[in-house]
Amino acid sequence: MLVEDSRTFTAAVKTGLETLLGVSVEHCSSLAGLKALAETDPARFCLAVIDLNLPDAPNCQALDYVIAKDIPAIVFTGAFNDRTRLEVLSRDVLAYVPKHRPNAIDALIACVDQILDNAATRIMLVESDPALRIMISALLSRHQFAVSAVATADEALALLDCSGDIDVAVVNAGMDMSGFDLLRDIRMRHGAEKVRVIGMSETTDRMTGADFLVAGGDEFIHLPFLKEEFITRVTHVALIQRRIHALHRIAALDYLTDIFNRRHFFETGPRMVEQSMRRNAQSCIAIFDIDHFKRLNDTYGHEVGDLVLKAVAKRMKALVGDDHLLARLGGEEFGVLFNGLDIQEGFDFCERLRVDMANAKVIADDEELSITISIGLAVVSGDEAFDNYLNAADQFLYMAKHAGRNRTFSEISMLQSIAS
């Protein structure tokens, strides 16, 4: 929602938001128009960009109306001084952009872009004080962050183990378990770049912040804080994390099939196994490859072979989804780490994959090709090296091929063979 009475600013802002950010913008130029726009369904607006002074609302009445409708607001105004700034901030707006500043339109568009991006960032707040936890959670939520709040370090570690989408942790360094200890455990369990960690403390010792950063923290905030400073620091860390995630995702993808590559599988797989064992959950690992792929390449050429690899990966990705880890390990060989499935559930899943692939047709050079896959499946149990699980699955894959291909082989298959 854009609430602005200047035609010049309206045209520039509306065009910029729609063309650069791809968002839909509805405009009004008065308080009366605002009420007509918002009265029916205010929930359809995720954000309002609003001028403070309108012809029929010279004293922030339009801003008060938007806030009363629970629409997050950015103030974009020409009348701005210290008194106005304090008045605006007292109304709990997300940001303010003075029109007279250089590149004001660009600054406004960047501000909107940042706030919309916040919705894709999940923050874990670790704070034992209920009142402070509620206040900070509300502040972060107001700025569109997805927030999960916990009271203890144990709850924080459990949440991180069961959830793979925490981007930033905001941790009080003076909890029952030291924030330094929690930072250490986060880094040990999840690596140096999976989660950004922001510390905060009421201590007057300035070395606490420095020590937290030296220990591997990404930012430190002294309590009590200014809301502007707190949100700015959190937003900055979240932006860095999104950029790191984007770079990691590029590095983690296989160039041909657009699924995860071998490197990512070997980096992420062991961590997933550790987390699964800490939850006392079961998991298993499968290796599958495309039957007679060399013959297909020799017959149709490598271009057709690449088309087949892409088609198989796309179909497998759709079937496996995001709950499990799928990667191309090399050539025509793929790996799947089934998160939370025991060996029987993993075997049933593999059979569905195999049957689905056998029933599908791959179109290459206007010709339908029938593709089958062989699968080896091994259980993940005990404290072993990740390579050991893969080697076991690879041995079962060899047995599947030796038994005639287009089948799943595991310890279940061996028991069934013995029983028969």
Short mmCIF file of C-alpha atoms in Angstrom, two decimals:
data_model
loop_
_atom_site.label_atom_id
_atom_site.label_comp_id
_atom_site.label_asym_id
_atom_site.label_seq_id
_atom_site.Cartn_x
_atom_site.Cartn_y
_atom_site.Cartn_z
CA MET A 1 0.00 0.00 0.00
CA LEU A 2 1.35 3.42 -1.02
CA VAL A 3 -0.20 6.43 0.74
CA GLU A 4 1.21 9.53 -0.97
CA ASP A 5 -0.31 12.77 -2.28
CA SER A 6 2.63 13.84 -4.48
CA ARG A 7 2.17 12.68 -8.07
CA THR A 8 5.91 12.81 -8.72
CA PHE A 9 6.84 10.63 -5.76
CA THR A 10 3.86 8.33 -6.38
CA ALA A 11 4.90 7.60 -9.96
CA ALA A 12 8.55 7.04 -9.06
CA VAL A 13 7.90 4.85 -6.01
CA LYS A 14 5.12 2.77 -7.60
CA THR A 15 7.15 2.13 -10.75
CA GLY A 16 10.27 1.27 -8.77
CA LEU A 17 8.53 -1.15 -6.42
CA GLU A 18 6.64 -2.92 -9.18
CA THR A 19 9.45 -3.19 -11.71
CA LEU A 20 12.43 -3.78 -9.41
CA LEU A 21 10.80 -5.85 -6.65
CA GLY A 22 7.88 -7.35 -8.56
CA VAL A 23 5.33 -6.42 -5.90
CA SER A 24 1.77 -5.25 -6.44
CA VAL A 25 1.18 -1.67 -5.30
CA GLU A 26 -2.19 -0.07 -4.54
CA HIS A 27 -2.19 3.71 -4.15
CA CYS A 28 -4.26 6.33 -2.40
CA SER A 29 -3.57 10.01 -1.74
CA SER A 30 -5.70 10.86 1.31
CA LEU A 31 -6.95 9.50 4.62
CA ALA A 32 -10.38 9.01 3.06
CA GLY A 33 -8.85 7.01 0.23
CA LEU A 34 -6.80 5.02 2.72
CA LYS A 35 -9.91 4.03 4.67
CA ALA A 36 -11.69 2.99 1.50
CA LEU A 37 -8.67 0.91 0.49
CA ALA A 38 -8.04 -0.80 3.81
CA GLU A 39 -11.50 -1.13 5.35
CA THR A 40 -12.60 -4.24 3.42
CA ASP A 41 -9.52 -6.47 3.79
CA PRO A 42 -6.45 -4.90 5.44
CA ALA A 43 -4.78 -8.33 5.69
CA ARG A 44 -4.09 -8.32 1.95
CA PHE A 45 -1.42 -5.64 2.51
CA CYS A 46 1.91 -6.92 3.79
CA LEU A 47 3.37 -3.41 4.04
CA ALA A 48 2.40 0.28 3.88
CA VAL A 49 4.61 3.10 2.62
CA ILE A 50 3.01 6.24 4.00
CA ASP A 51 3.52 9.99 3.98
CA LEU A 52 3.03 11.65 7.36
CA ASN A 53 1.24 14.74 6.08
CA LEU A 54 -1.79 14.39 3.83
CA PRO A 55 -4.32 17.05 2.82
CA ASP A 56 -6.99 15.62 5.14
CA ALA A 57 -4.57 14.20 7.73
CA PRO A 58 -1.76 16.66 8.58
CA ASN A 59 -0.89 15.20 11.99
CA CYS A 60 -0.01 11.53 11.47
CA GLN A 61 -3.67 10.42 11.45
CA ALA A 62 -3.07 8.24 8.39
CA LEU A 63 -0.12 6.54 10.07
CA ASP A 64 -2.15 5.95 13.23
CA TYR A 65 -4.93 4.41 11.13
CA VAL A 66 -2.54 2.04 9.35
CA ILE A 67 -0.97 0.93 12.64
CA ALA A 68 -4.42 0.39 14.15
CA LYS A 69 -5.18 -1.92 11.22
CA ASP A 70 -2.00 -3.84 12.10
CA ILE A 71 -0.34 -3.10 8.76
CA PRO A 72 3.47 -2.77 9.07
CA ALA A 73 4.47 0.74 8.02
CA ILE A 74 7.43 2.58 6.53
CA VAL A 75 7.26 6.36 6.79
CA PHE A 76 8.30 8.29 3.67
CA THR A 77 8.05 11.98 4.40
CA GLY A 78 9.44 15.38 3.54
CA ALA A 79 8.85 16.89 6.97
CA PHE A 80 11.54 15.43 9.17
CA ASN A 81 13.49 16.58 12.20
CA ASP A 82 14.44 15.20 15.61
CA ARG A 83 10.98 15.81 17.03
CA THR A 84 9.33 14.09 14.06
CA ARG A 85 11.76 11.21 14.31
CA LEU A 86 10.89 10.58 17.97
CA GLU A 87 7.19 10.92 17.22
CA VAL A 88 7.44 8.40 14.38
CA LEU A 89 9.47 5.89 16.38
CA SER A 90 7.02 6.10 19.27
CA ARG A 91 4.41 4.70 16.88
CA ASP A 92 6.46 1.53 16.27
CA VAL A 93 7.03 1.96 12.54
CA LEU A 94 9.47 -0.32 10.74
CA ALA A 95 11.59 2.43 9.21
CA TYR A 96 11.55 6.01 8.03
CA VAL A 97 13.05 7.49 4.86
CA PRO A 98 13.24 11.31 4.52
CA LYS A 99 12.36 12.49 1.02
CA HIS A 100 15.08 15.14 1.04
CA ARG A 101 17.96 12.67 1.47
CA PRO A 102 20.06 11.87 -1.63
CA ASN A 103 18.68 8.96 -3.66
CA ALA A 104 15.58 8.85 -1.46
CA ILE A 105 13.62 6.68 -3.93
CA ASP A 106 16.43 4.13 -4.14
CA ALA A 107 16.74 4.12 -0.35
CA LEU A 108 13.01 3.52 0.03
CA ILE A 109 12.98 0.65 -2.47
CA ALA A 110 15.99 -0.93 -0.74
CA CYS A 111 14.21 -0.58 2.61
CA VAL A 112 11.07 -2.30 1.30
CA ASP A 113 13.19 -5.03 -0.28
CA GLN A 114 14.99 -5.64 3.01
CA ILE A 115 11.77 -5.90 5.02
CA LEU A 116 10.21 -8.29 2.51
CA ASP A 117 13.37 -10.42 2.67
CA ASN A 118 13.09 -10.57 6.46
CA ALA A 119 10.09 -12.86 6.09
CA ALA A 120 12.41 -15.52 4.65
CA THR A 121 14.74 -15.31 7.67
CA ARG A 122 14.05 -17.48 10.72
CA ILE A 123 15.48 -16.24 14.00
CA MET A 124 15.84 -18.28 17.17
CA LEU A 125 15.71 -16.14 20.32
CA VAL A 126 17.26 -17.69 23.44
CA GLU A 127 16.22 -15.62 26.46
CA SER A 128 15.34 -16.86 29.96
CA ASP A 129 13.61 -13.65 31.11
CA PRO A 130 9.93 -14.00 30.03
CA ALA A 131 9.29 -10.27 29.75
CA LEU A 132 12.41 -9.63 27.68
CA ARG A 133 11.71 -12.70 25.54
CA ILE A 134 8.20 -11.45 24.74
CA MET A 135 9.40 -7.91 24.01
CA ILE A 136 12.22 -8.97 21.66
CA SER A 137 10.04 -11.58 19.93
CA ALA A 138 7.38 -8.95 19.26
CA LEU A 139 9.99 -6.51 17.94
CA LEU A 140 11.46 -9.09 15.55
CA SER A 141 8.05 -10.26 14.41
CA ARG A 142 7.00 -6.66 13.78
CA HIS A 143 9.90 -6.40 11.37
CA GLN A 144 8.60 -9.48 9.57
CA PHE A 145 11.19 -11.98 10.83
CA ALA A 146 10.00 -15.52 11.52
CA VAL A 147 10.76 -16.00 15.23
CA SER A 148 11.12 -19.09 17.40
CA ALA A 149 11.68 -18.20 21.07
CA VAL A 150 13.06 -20.57 23.70
CA ALA A 151 14.08 -20.08 27.33
CA THR A 152 17.07 -22.40 27.78
CA ALA A 153 20.19 -23.54 25.97
CA ASP A 154 18.93 -27.14 25.95
CA GLU A 155 15.75 -26.03 24.19
CA ALA A 156 17.85 -24.06 21.72
CA LEU A 157 20.07 -27.03 20.84
CA ALA A 158 17.03 -29.30 20.49
CA LEU A 159 15.37 -26.81 18.16
CA LEU A 160 18.50 -26.52 16.03
CA ASP A 161 18.80 -30.32 15.84
CA CYS A 162 15.23 -30.86 14.69
CA SER A 163 14.95 -27.81 12.44
CA GLY A 164 17.22 -27.13 9.51
CA ASP A 165 16.02 -23.62 8.74
CA ILE A 166 17.29 -21.47 11.63
CA ASP A 167 19.34 -18.65 10.09
CA VAL A 168 20.21 -16.47 13.08
CA ALA A 169 20.38 -17.17 16.82
CA VAL A 170 20.04 -14.26 19.25
CA VAL A 171 21.46 -15.47 22.56
CA ASN A 172 21.59 -13.88 26.01
CA ALA A 173 25.13 -14.52 27.21
CA GLY A 174 24.01 -14.49 30.86
CA MET A 175 21.64 -17.47 30.83
CA ASP A 176 21.71 -20.53 33.09
CA MET A 177 24.11 -22.07 30.58
CA SER A 178 26.68 -19.54 29.47
CA GLY A 179 26.03 -17.99 26.08
CA PHE A 180 29.66 -18.81 25.35
CA ASP A 181 28.98 -22.51 25.99
CA LEU A 182 25.91 -22.41 23.76
CA LEU A 183 27.93 -20.67 21.06
CA ARG A 184 30.57 -23.40 21.30
CA ASP A 185 27.97 -26.18 21.02
CA ILE A 186 26.27 -24.51 18.04
CA ARG A 187 29.58 -24.21 16.22
CA MET A 188 30.54 -27.79 17.11
CA ARG A 189 27.23 -29.31 16.01
CA HIS A 190 26.37 -27.13 13.03
CA GLY A 191 29.63 -25.74 11.75
CA ALA A 192 30.84 -22.20 11.41
CA GLU A 193 28.41 -20.95 8.77
CA LYS A 194 25.11 -22.75 9.21
CA VAL A 195 23.80 -20.30 11.84
CA ARG A 196 24.82 -16.72 12.59
CA VAL A 197 24.99 -16.10 16.35
CA ILE A 198 24.31 -12.72 17.98
CA GLY A 199 25.10 -12.35 21.68
CA MET A 200 23.61 -9.85 24.09
CA SER A 201 24.21 -9.05 27.75
CA GLU A 202 23.54 -6.48 30.45
CA THR A 203 27.17 -6.55 31.56
CA THR A 204 29.08 -3.28 31.76
CA ASP A 205 32.32 -5.10 30.96
CA ARG A 206 33.08 -4.11 27.36
CA MET A 207 35.42 -7.08 27.01
CA THR A 208 32.45 -9.46 27.13
CA GLY A 209 31.39 -8.43 23.66
CA ALA A 210 34.92 -8.68 22.32
CA ASP A 211 35.37 -12.12 23.90
CA PHE A 212 32.09 -13.32 22.37
CA LEU A 213 33.19 -12.25 18.89
CA VAL A 214 36.61 -13.87 19.35
CA ALA A 215 34.85 -17.10 20.40
CA GLY A 216 33.05 -17.23 17.05
CA GLY A 217 30.04 -14.95 17.52
CA ASP A 218 28.94 -12.70 14.68
CA GLU A 219 27.62 -9.68 16.59
CA PHE A 220 27.15 -8.48 20.16
CA ILE A 221 24.52 -6.11 21.55
CA HIS A 222 24.59 -4.52 25.00
CA LEU A 223 21.36 -4.42 27.01
CA PRO A 224 19.31 -2.32 27.29
CA PHE A 225 19.36 -1.45 23.58
CA LEU A 226 17.89 1.14 21.27
CA LYS A 227 15.29 -0.58 19.09
CA GLU A 228 16.74 1.03 15.96
CA GLU A 229 20.21 -0.22 16.75
CA PHE A 230 19.02 -3.72 17.64
CA ILE A 231 16.99 -4.17 14.46
CA THR A 232 19.74 -2.67 12.30
CA ARG A 233 22.34 -5.07 13.72
CA VAL A 234 20.05 -8.12 13.40
CA THR A 235 19.05 -7.13 9.87
CA HIS A 236 22.69 -6.70 8.87
CA VAL A 237 23.62 -10.15 10.20
CA ALA A 238 20.56 -11.71 8.51
CA LEU A 239 21.54 -10.10 5.20
CA ILE A 240 25.05 -11.54 5.47
CA GLN A 241 23.58 -14.97 6.23
CA ARG A 242 21.27 -14.85 3.20
CA ARG A 243 24.22 -14.00 0.97
CA ILE A 244 26.30 -16.81 2.47
CA HIS A 245 23.42 -19.25 1.97
CA ALA A 246 23.10 -18.15 -1.65
CA LEU A 247 26.82 -18.69 -2.27
CA HIS A 248 26.77 -22.06 -0.52
CA ARG A 249 23.76 -23.16 -2.54
CA ILE A 250 25.55 -22.31 -5.78
CA ALA A 251 28.62 -24.26 -4.63
CA ALA A 252 26.48 -27.18 -3.40
CA LEU A 253 24.58 -27.81 -6.64
CA ASP A 254 25.57 -30.23 -9.38
CA TYR A 255 26.17 -28.23 -12.56
CA LEU A 256 24.21 -30.63 -14.80
CA THR A 257 21.25 -31.91 -12.78
CA ASP A 258 20.62 -28.96 -10.42
CA ILE A 259 20.46 -31.25 -7.38
CA PHE A 260 23.07 -31.34 -4.61
CA ASN A 261 26.56 -32.50 -5.53
CA ARG A 262 28.94 -35.03 -3.98
CA ARG A 263 30.73 -32.41 -1.90
CA HIS A 264 27.53 -31.19 -0.26
CA PHE A 265 26.41 -34.77 0.39
CA PHE A 266 29.64 -35.58 2.23
CA GLU A 267 29.60 -32.29 4.16
CA THR A 268 25.93 -32.35 5.16
CA GLY A 269 25.32 -36.09 5.50
CA PRO A 270 27.50 -36.70 8.61
CA ARG A 271 25.91 -33.72 10.39
CA MET A 272 22.41 -35.03 9.61
CA VAL A 273 23.38 -38.46 10.96
CA GLU A 274 24.71 -36.92 14.19
CA GLN A 275 21.52 -34.90 14.67
CA SER A 276 19.39 -37.96 13.98
CA MET A 277 21.27 -40.01 16.58
CA ARG A 278 20.92 -37.26 19.18
CA ARG A 279 17.15 -37.42 18.64
CA ASN A 280 17.24 -41.23 18.84
CA ALA A 281 15.73 -41.24 15.36
CA GLN A 282 16.52 -43.86 12.73
CA SER A 283 17.91 -43.23 9.28
CA CYS A 284 19.26 -45.16 6.32
CA ILE A 285 21.26 -44.43 3.20
CA ALA A 286 20.79 -45.50 -0.41
CA ILE A 287 22.97 -45.45 -3.50
CA PHE A 288 21.33 -45.95 -6.87
CA ASP A 289 22.49 -45.72 -10.43
CA ILE A 290 20.97 -45.91 -13.88
CA ASP A 291 21.05 -49.38 -15.37
CA HIS A 292 23.12 -49.87 -18.56
CA PHE A 293 23.97 -46.16 -18.70
CA LYS A 294 27.25 -46.77 -20.58
CA ARG A 295 25.36 -48.68 -23.26
CA LEU A 296 22.89 -45.80 -23.51
CA ASN A 297 25.74 -43.30 -23.95
CA ASP A 298 27.43 -45.49 -26.58
CA THR A 299 24.17 -45.92 -28.47
CA TYR A 300 22.68 -42.44 -28.35
CA GLY A 301 25.63 -40.19 -27.47
CA HIS A 302 26.53 -38.13 -24.44
CA GLU A 303 24.00 -35.40 -25.16
CA VAL A 304 21.17 -37.91 -24.77
CA GLY A 305 22.94 -39.32 -21.73
CA ASP A 306 22.91 -35.85 -20.15
CA LEU A 307 19.19 -35.50 -20.91
CA VAL A 308 18.55 -38.80 -19.16
CA LEU A 309 20.57 -37.73 -16.10
CA LYS A 310 18.61 -34.47 -15.90
CA ALA A 311 15.27 -36.27 -16.26
CA VAL A 312 16.11 -38.87 -13.61
CA ALA A 313 17.37 -36.21 -11.18
CA LYS A 314 14.26 -34.06 -11.70
CA ARG A 315 11.95 -36.98 -11.06
CA MET A 316 13.88 -38.14 -8.02
CA LYS A 317 13.94 -34.62 -6.60
CA ALA A 318 10.17 -34.38 -6.90
CA LEU A 319 9.70 -37.74 -5.16
CA VAL A 320 12.32 -37.35 -2.41
CA GLY A 321 11.42 -33.74 -1.55
CA ASP A 322 13.19 -31.66 1.10
CA ASP A 323 12.83 -34.06 4.02
CA HIS A 324 15.75 -36.21 2.83
CA LEU A 325 19.14 -35.47 1.28
CA LEU A 326 19.46 -36.28 -2.43
CA ALA A 327 22.67 -35.76 -4.39
CA ARG A 328 24.46 -36.80 -7.55
CA LEU A 329 27.60 -38.59 -6.41
CA GLY A 330 29.19 -38.80 -9.84
CA GLY A 331 28.44 -40.12 -13.32
CA GLU A 332 25.12 -41.97 -13.22
CA GLU A 333 25.31 -42.61 -9.46
CA PHE A 334 23.05 -40.87 -6.94
CA GLY A 335 22.77 -40.98 -3.15
CA VAL A 336 19.87 -40.47 -0.75
CA LEU A 337 20.12 -40.11 3.02
CA PHE A 338 16.67 -40.91 4.39
CA ASN A 339 16.17 -38.76 7.48
CA GLY A 340 14.00 -40.38 10.15
CA LEU A 341 13.21 -43.61 8.24
CA ASP A 342 14.08 -47.06 9.52
CA ILE A 343 15.36 -49.74 7.15
CA GLN A 344 11.89 -51.07 6.30
CA GLU A 345 10.51 -47.59 5.61
CA GLY A 346 13.61 -46.80 3.57
CA PHE A 347 13.21 -50.01 1.59
CA ASP A 348 9.57 -49.20 0.82
CA PHE A 349 10.56 -45.68 -0.24
CA CYS A 350 13.28 -47.03 -2.54
CA GLU A 351 10.86 -49.45 -4.12
CA ARG A 352 8.46 -46.60 -4.88
CA LEU A 353 11.33 -44.69 -6.49
CA ARG A 354 12.39 -47.70 -8.52
CA VAL A 355 8.89 -48.57 -9.73
CA ASP A 356 8.08 -44.95 -10.56
CA MET A 357 11.26 -44.64 -12.62
CA ALA A 358 10.61 -47.90 -14.44
CA ASN A 359 7.10 -46.76 -15.38
CA ALA A 360 8.25 -43.34 -16.61
CA LYS A 361 9.44 -42.56 -20.10
CA VAL A 362 12.28 -40.21 -20.93
CA ILE A 363 11.92 -38.35 -24.23
CA ALA A 364 15.24 -37.83 -26.04
CA ASP A 365 15.53 -36.88 -29.72
CA ASP A 366 11.82 -37.59 -30.17
CA GLU A 367 12.32 -41.14 -28.92
CA GLU A 368 10.89 -42.68 -25.76
CA LEU A 369 13.51 -44.34 -23.60
CA SER A 370 12.74 -46.76 -20.77
CA ILE A 371 15.02 -46.17 -17.79
CA THR A 372 15.47 -48.44 -14.78
CA ILE A 373 17.58 -48.01 -11.68
CA SER A 374 19.28 -50.37 -9.22
CA ILE A 375 19.41 -49.43 -5.55
CA GLY A 376 21.54 -50.48 -2.60
CA LEU A 377 20.22 -49.56 0.84
CA ALA A 378 22.06 -49.71 4.19
CA VAL A 379 20.96 -48.90 7.71
CA VAL A 380 22.66 -46.07 9.62
CA SER A 381 23.43 -47.29 13.13
CA GLY A 382 26.20 -46.97 15.66
CA ASP A 383 29.01 -44.47 15.81
CA GLU A 384 30.71 -45.16 12.49
CA ALA A 385 32.38 -43.07 9.82
CA PHE A 386 29.98 -41.78 7.18
CA ASP A 387 32.01 -43.59 4.50
CA ASN A 388 31.21 -46.91 6.16
CA TYR A 389 27.48 -46.44 5.64
CA LEU A 390 28.09 -45.52 2.00
CA ASN A 391 30.36 -48.52 1.47
CA ALA A 392 27.67 -50.81 2.87
CA ALA A 393 25.06 -49.29 0.54
CA ASP A 394 27.50 -49.65 -2.35
CA GLN A 395 27.93 -53.36 -1.59
CA PHE A 396 24.16 -53.82 -1.64
CA LEU A 397 24.05 -51.92 -4.95
CA TYR A 398 26.57 -54.39 -6.38
CA MET A 399 24.33 -57.26 -5.23
CA ALA A 400 21.30 -55.63 -6.87
CA LYS A 401 23.14 -55.40 -10.18
CA HIS A 402 24.48 -58.95 -9.86
CA ALA A 403 20.94 -60.19 -9.19
CA GLY A 404 19.66 -58.73 -12.48
CA ARG A 405 19.30 -54.96 -11.99
CA ASN A 406 16.07 -52.95 -11.63
CA ARG A 407 15.69 -53.89 -7.98
CA THR A 408 16.40 -52.70 -4.44
CA PHE A 409 18.81 -54.72 -2.34
CA SER A 410 19.39 -54.41 1.41
CA GLU A 411 19.65 -56.58 4.49
CA ILE A 412 15.89 -57.01 4.18
CA SER A 413 16.41 -58.55 0.73
CA MET A 414 19.05 -60.88 2.15
CA LEU A 415 16.75 -62.03 4.95
CA GLN A 416 13.94 -62.60 2.47
CA SER A 417 16.28 -64.60 0.23
CA ILE A 418 17.39 -66.75 3.17
CA ALA A 419 13.80 -67.29 4.26
CA SER A 420 12.76 -68.41 0.78
#
